[in-house]
């Protein structure tokens, strides 16, 4: 499914979360989500805000705190949100499902599935501070493929789609 076709079918107030390795196209898709009126919450942007460096992994806990405040605000207001971060780990997704459900909001997963070689090439083109180590990129890629549509629905997502376009 083309990722943009997912946007047209979302209920108002949906939390749409990206799932995918670095270099998969999640942030590129964020512009499309914003064009459709969704609020975009990006973990890299929040790292930049809290530390001055979007690639500063040590800033992740503070950025996640800020992300959670923003999510709570948007979920309470009924705003449709696109969460731009890897979200490859099941415990991270479980917390997001719980958060959306606590606000009575649908939560939809959008898996980004380019080849590992494509992710590596895109990663290599990033500024040095934003490059993901190759072993981490391979791990993220593997976890994304383990999170099948069926597994994501079993985790509690309202729906899950693969971004193939």
PDB file of C-alpha atoms in Angstrom:
ATOM      1  CA  UNK A   1       0.000   0.000   0.000  1.00  0.00           C
ATOM      2  CA  UNK A   2       1.242   3.475  -0.793  1.00  0.00           C
ATOM      3  CA  UNK A   3       1.787   5.288   2.503  1.00  0.00           C
ATOM      4  CA  UNK A   4      -0.243   8.314   1.397  1.00  0.00           C
ATOM      5  CA  UNK A   5      -3.314   6.121   0.801  1.00  0.00           C
ATOM      6  CA  UNK A   6      -3.188   5.163   4.494  1.00  0.00           C
ATOM      7  CA  UNK A   7      -3.680   8.820   5.415  1.00  0.00           C
ATOM      8  CA  UNK A   8      -6.969   9.158   3.553  1.00  0.00           C
ATOM      9  CA  UNK A   9      -8.487   6.245   5.460  1.00  0.00           C
ATOM     10  CA  UNK A  10      -7.646   7.338   9.006  1.00  0.00           C
ATOM     11  CA  UNK A  11     -10.268   8.259  11.573  1.00  0.00           C
ATOM     12  CA  UNK A  12      -9.939  11.676  13.157  1.00  0.00           C
ATOM     13  CA  UNK A  13      -7.857  11.505  16.321  1.00  0.00           C
ATOM     14  CA  UNK A  14      -5.737   8.558  15.174  1.00  0.00           C
ATOM     15  CA  UNK A  15      -2.207   8.051  16.452  1.00  0.00           C
ATOM     16  CA  UNK A  16      -0.269   6.838  13.397  1.00  0.00           C
ATOM     17  CA  UNK A  17       3.109   5.466  14.333  1.00  0.00           C
ATOM     18  CA  UNK A  18       5.959   4.812  11.968  1.00  0.00           C
ATOM     19  CA  UNK A  19       7.884   1.582  12.403  1.00  0.00           C
ATOM     20  CA  UNK A  20      11.150   1.179  10.583  1.00  0.00           C
ATOM     21  CA  UNK A  21      14.918   1.390  10.654  1.00  0.00           C
ATOM     22  CA  UNK A  22      16.945   4.515  10.118  1.00  0.00           C
ATOM     23  CA  UNK A  23      16.832   5.599   6.495  1.00  0.00           C
ATOM     24  CA  UNK A  24      13.505   3.887   5.813  1.00  0.00           C
ATOM     25  CA  UNK A  25      11.613   7.034   4.776  1.00  0.00           C
ATOM     26  CA  UNK A  26       9.713   7.750   7.986  1.00  0.00           C
ATOM     27  CA  UNK A  27      10.734  11.408   8.192  1.00  0.00           C
ATOM     28  CA  UNK A  28      10.183  11.970   4.478  1.00  0.00           C
ATOM     29  CA  UNK A  29       6.646  10.674   4.971  1.00  0.00           C
ATOM     30  CA  UNK A  30       6.136  13.140   7.846  1.00  0.00           C
ATOM     31  CA  UNK A  31       5.762  15.974   5.324  1.00  0.00           C
ATOM     32  CA  UNK A  32       2.860  14.119   3.679  1.00  0.00           C
ATOM     33  CA  UNK A  33       1.229  13.560   7.069  1.00  0.00           C
ATOM     34  CA  UNK A  34       1.582  17.260   7.893  1.00  0.00           C
ATOM     35  CA  UNK A  35       0.070  18.209   4.508  1.00  0.00           C
ATOM     36  CA  UNK A  36      -2.960  16.106   5.467  1.00  0.00           C
ATOM     37  CA  UNK A  37      -3.385  18.086   8.682  1.00  0.00           C
ATOM     38  CA  UNK A  38      -1.759  15.670  11.088  1.00  0.00           C
ATOM     39  CA  UNK A  39       0.394  16.893  13.939  1.00  0.00           C
ATOM     40  CA  UNK A  40       3.885  15.459  13.561  1.00  0.00           C
ATOM     41  CA  UNK A  41       5.919  14.496  16.605  1.00  0.00           C
ATOM     42  CA  UNK A  42       9.492  13.614  15.640  1.00  0.00           C
ATOM     43  CA  UNK A  43      11.964  12.190  18.148  1.00  0.00           C
ATOM     44  CA  UNK A  44      14.950  13.614  16.222  1.00  0.00           C
ATOM     45  CA  UNK A  45      13.421  17.098  16.364  1.00  0.00           C
ATOM     46  CA  UNK A  46      12.842  16.710  20.087  1.00  0.00           C
ATOM     47  CA  UNK A  47      16.466  15.616  20.597  1.00  0.00           C
ATOM     48  CA  UNK A  48      17.493  18.770  18.745  1.00  0.00           C
ATOM     49  CA  UNK A  49      15.270  20.868  21.020  1.00  0.00           C
ATOM     50  CA  UNK A  50      16.555  19.385  24.275  1.00  0.00           C
ATOM     51  CA  UNK A  51      20.258  19.042  23.429  1.00  0.00           C
ATOM     52  CA  UNK A  52      20.978  21.083  20.321  1.00  0.00           C
ATOM     53  CA  UNK A  53      21.876  17.893  18.400  1.00  0.00           C
ATOM     54  CA  UNK A  54      19.270  15.703  16.686  1.00  0.00           C
ATOM     55  CA  UNK A  55      21.718  12.811  16.721  1.00  0.00           C
ATOM     56  CA  UNK A  56      22.558  12.987  20.430  1.00  0.00           C
ATOM     57  CA  UNK A  57      21.362   9.575  21.634  1.00  0.00           C
ATOM     58  CA  UNK A  58      22.123  10.573  25.252  1.00  0.00           C
ATOM     59  CA  UNK A  59      19.281  13.098  24.903  1.00  0.00           C
ATOM     60  CA  UNK A  60      16.760  10.380  24.043  1.00  0.00           C
ATOM     61  CA  UNK A  61      15.278  10.011  27.563  1.00  0.00           C
ATOM     62  CA  UNK A  62      14.579  13.759  27.794  1.00  0.00           C
ATOM     63  CA  UNK A  63      13.254  13.783  24.219  1.00  0.00           C
ATOM     64  CA  UNK A  64      10.937  10.850  24.990  1.00  0.00           C
ATOM     65  CA  UNK A  65       9.618  12.719  28.049  1.00  0.00           C
ATOM     66  CA  UNK A  66       8.826  15.688  25.809  1.00  0.00           C
ATOM     67  CA  UNK A  67       7.317  13.345  23.205  1.00  0.00           C
ATOM     68  CA  UNK A  68       5.011  11.851  25.828  1.00  0.00           C
ATOM     69  CA  UNK A  69       3.837  15.291  26.958  1.00  0.00           C
ATOM     70  CA  UNK A  70       3.065  16.235  23.349  1.00  0.00           C
ATOM     71  CA  UNK A  71       1.309  12.932  22.699  1.00  0.00           C
ATOM     72  CA  UNK A  72      -0.858  13.340  25.799  1.00  0.00           C
ATOM     73  CA  UNK A  73      -1.816  16.852  24.723  1.00  0.00           C
ATOM     74  CA  UNK A  74      -2.676  15.833  21.159  1.00  0.00           C
ATOM     75  CA  UNK A  75      -4.491  12.661  22.237  1.00  0.00           C
ATOM     76  CA  UNK A  76      -6.561  14.618  24.771  1.00  0.00           C
ATOM     77  CA  UNK A  77      -7.459  17.170  22.123  1.00  0.00           C
ATOM     78  CA  UNK A  78      -8.416  14.501  19.590  1.00  0.00           C
ATOM     79  CA  UNK A  79      -5.737  15.621  17.144  1.00  0.00           C
ATOM     80  CA  UNK A  80      -4.525  13.152  14.537  1.00  0.00           C
ATOM     81  CA  UNK A  81      -0.813  12.546  15.113  1.00  0.00           C
ATOM     82  CA  UNK A  82       2.052  11.008  13.158  1.00  0.00           C
ATOM     83  CA  UNK A  83       4.844   9.741  15.415  1.00  0.00           C
ATOM     84  CA  UNK A  84       8.132   9.827  13.545  1.00  0.00           C
ATOM     85  CA  UNK A  85      10.621   7.545  15.293  1.00  0.00           C
ATOM     86  CA  UNK A  86      11.806   3.970  14.777  1.00  0.00           C
ATOM     87  CA  UNK A  87       9.356   2.255  17.180  1.00  0.00           C
ATOM     88  CA  UNK A  88      10.922  -1.121  16.347  1.00  0.00           C
ATOM     89  CA  UNK A  89      10.930  -2.480  19.900  1.00  0.00           C
ATOM     90  CA  UNK A  90       7.757  -4.201  21.158  1.00  0.00           C
ATOM     91  CA  UNK A  91       7.912  -2.551  24.604  1.00  0.00           C
ATOM     92  CA  UNK A  92       8.015   0.907  22.978  1.00  0.00           C
ATOM     93  CA  UNK A  93       4.972   0.061  20.869  1.00  0.00           C
ATOM     94  CA  UNK A  94       3.136  -1.405  23.884  1.00  0.00           C
ATOM     95  CA  UNK A  95       3.507   1.885  25.731  1.00  0.00           C
ATOM     96  CA  UNK A  96       2.160   3.786  22.722  1.00  0.00           C
ATOM     97  CA  UNK A  97      -0.822   1.435  22.369  1.00  0.00           C
ATOM     98  CA  UNK A  98      -1.578   1.867  26.072  1.00  0.00           C
ATOM     99  CA  UNK A  99      -1.327   5.657  25.775  1.00  0.00           C
ATOM    100  CA  UNK A 100      -3.691   5.805  22.766  1.00  0.00           C
ATOM    101  CA  UNK A 101      -6.177   3.418  24.372  1.00  0.00           C
ATOM    102  CA  UNK A 102      -6.193   5.464  27.612  1.00  0.00           C
ATOM    103  CA  UNK A 103      -7.466   8.372  25.515  1.00  0.00           C
ATOM    104  CA  UNK A 104      -9.909   6.235  23.526  1.00  0.00           C
ATOM    105  CA  UNK A 105      -8.004   6.885  20.301  1.00  0.00           C
ATOM    106  CA  UNK A 106      -7.304   4.511  17.428  1.00  0.00           C
ATOM    107  CA  UNK A 107      -3.648   3.623  16.899  1.00  0.00           C
ATOM    108  CA  UNK A 108      -2.400   2.539  13.502  1.00  0.00           C
ATOM    109  CA  UNK A 109       1.043   1.186  12.609  1.00  0.00           C
ATOM    110  CA  UNK A 110       2.782   1.999   9.346  1.00  0.00           C
ATOM    111  CA  UNK A 111       5.791  -0.251   8.667  1.00  0.00           C
ATOM    112  CA  UNK A 112       8.482   1.100   6.375  1.00  0.00           C
ATOM    113  CA  UNK A 113      10.171  -1.797   4.585  1.00  0.00           C
ATOM    114  CA  UNK A 114      12.945  -0.734   2.206  1.00  0.00           C
ATOM    115  CA  UNK A 115      15.826  -3.143   1.752  1.00  0.00           C
ATOM    116  CA  UNK A 116      18.679  -3.022   4.222  1.00  0.00           C
ATOM    117  CA  UNK A 117      20.949  -1.867   1.376  1.00  0.00           C
ATOM    118  CA  UNK A 118      18.621   1.080   0.703  1.00  0.00           C
ATOM    119  CA  UNK A 119      18.662   2.020   4.399  1.00  0.00           C
ATOM    120  CA  UNK A 120      22.458   1.744   4.453  1.00  0.00           C
ATOM    121  CA  UNK A 121      22.797   4.004   1.419  1.00  0.00           C
ATOM    122  CA  UNK A 122      20.448   6.618   2.867  1.00  0.00           C
ATOM    123  CA  UNK A 123      22.172   6.356   6.238  1.00  0.00           C
ATOM    124  CA  UNK A 124      25.577   6.936   4.624  1.00  0.00           C
ATOM    125  CA  UNK A 125      24.261  10.157   3.065  1.00  0.00           C
ATOM    126  CA  UNK A 126      23.228  11.568   6.453  1.00  0.00           C
ATOM    127  CA  UNK A 127      25.347  14.022   8.425  1.00  0.00           C
ATOM    128  CA  UNK A 128      27.835  12.203  10.671  1.00  0.00           C
ATOM    129  CA  UNK A 129      25.922  12.998  13.870  1.00  0.00           C
ATOM    130  CA  UNK A 130      22.758  11.408  12.443  1.00  0.00           C
ATOM    131  CA  UNK A 131      24.252   8.174  11.111  1.00  0.00           C
ATOM    132  CA  UNK A 132      23.066   4.977  12.717  1.00  0.00           C
ATOM    133  CA  UNK A 133      25.820   2.409  13.372  1.00  0.00           C
ATOM    134  CA  UNK A 134      25.551  -0.443  10.857  1.00  0.00           C
ATOM    135  CA  UNK A 135      24.914  -3.120  13.508  1.00  0.00           C
ATOM    136  CA  UNK A 136      22.096  -1.019  14.985  1.00  0.00           C
ATOM    137  CA  UNK A 137      20.633  -0.384  11.540  1.00  0.00           C
ATOM    138  CA  UNK A 138      20.634  -4.138  10.795  1.00  0.00           C
ATOM    139  CA  UNK A 139      19.001  -4.817  14.185  1.00  0.00           C
ATOM    140  CA  UNK A 140      16.303  -2.180  13.524  1.00  0.00           C
ATOM    141  CA  UNK A 141      15.692  -3.661  10.073  1.00  0.00           C
ATOM    142  CA  UNK A 142      15.311  -7.175  11.484  1.00  0.00           C
ATOM    143  CA  UNK A 143      12.915  -6.033  14.222  1.00  0.00           C
ATOM    144  CA  UNK A 144      10.802  -4.181  11.666  1.00  0.00           C
ATOM    145  CA  UNK A 145      10.394  -7.366   9.653  1.00  0.00           C
ATOM    146  CA  UNK A 146       9.504  -9.334  12.807  1.00  0.00           C
ATOM    147  CA  UNK A 147       6.680  -6.881  13.513  1.00  0.00           C
ATOM    148  CA  UNK A 148       4.328  -8.299  10.898  1.00  0.00           C
ATOM    149  CA  UNK A 149       0.934  -6.767  10.290  1.00  0.00           C
ATOM    150  CA  UNK A 150      -0.634  -9.709  12.133  1.00  0.00           C
ATOM    151  CA  UNK A 151       1.744  -9.315  15.082  1.00  0.00           C
ATOM    152  CA  UNK A 152       1.028  -5.587  15.307  1.00  0.00           C
ATOM    153  CA  UNK A 153      -2.728  -6.150  15.368  1.00  0.00           C
ATOM    154  CA  UNK A 154      -2.149  -8.759  18.101  1.00  0.00           C
ATOM    155  CA  UNK A 155      -0.173  -6.107  20.029  1.00  0.00           C
ATOM    156  CA  UNK A 156      -3.320  -3.977  20.111  1.00  0.00           C
ATOM    157  CA  UNK A 157      -3.055  -1.750  17.056  1.00  0.00           C
ATOM    158  CA  UNK A 158      -6.388  -0.831  15.442  1.00  0.00           C
ATOM    159  CA  UNK A 159      -4.782  -1.545  12.087  1.00  0.00           C
ATOM    160  CA  UNK A 160      -1.346  -2.007  10.554  1.00  0.00           C
ATOM    161  CA  UNK A 161      -0.106  -1.326   7.052  1.00  0.00           C
ATOM    162  CA  UNK A 162       3.074  -1.828   5.088  1.00  0.00           C
ATOM    163  CA  UNK A 163       4.478   1.175   3.271  1.00  0.00           C
ATOM    164  CA  UNK A 164       5.546  -0.275  -0.034  1.00  0.00           C
ATOM    165  CA  UNK A 165       5.535   2.836  -2.164  1.00  0.00           C
TER     166      UNK A 165
END
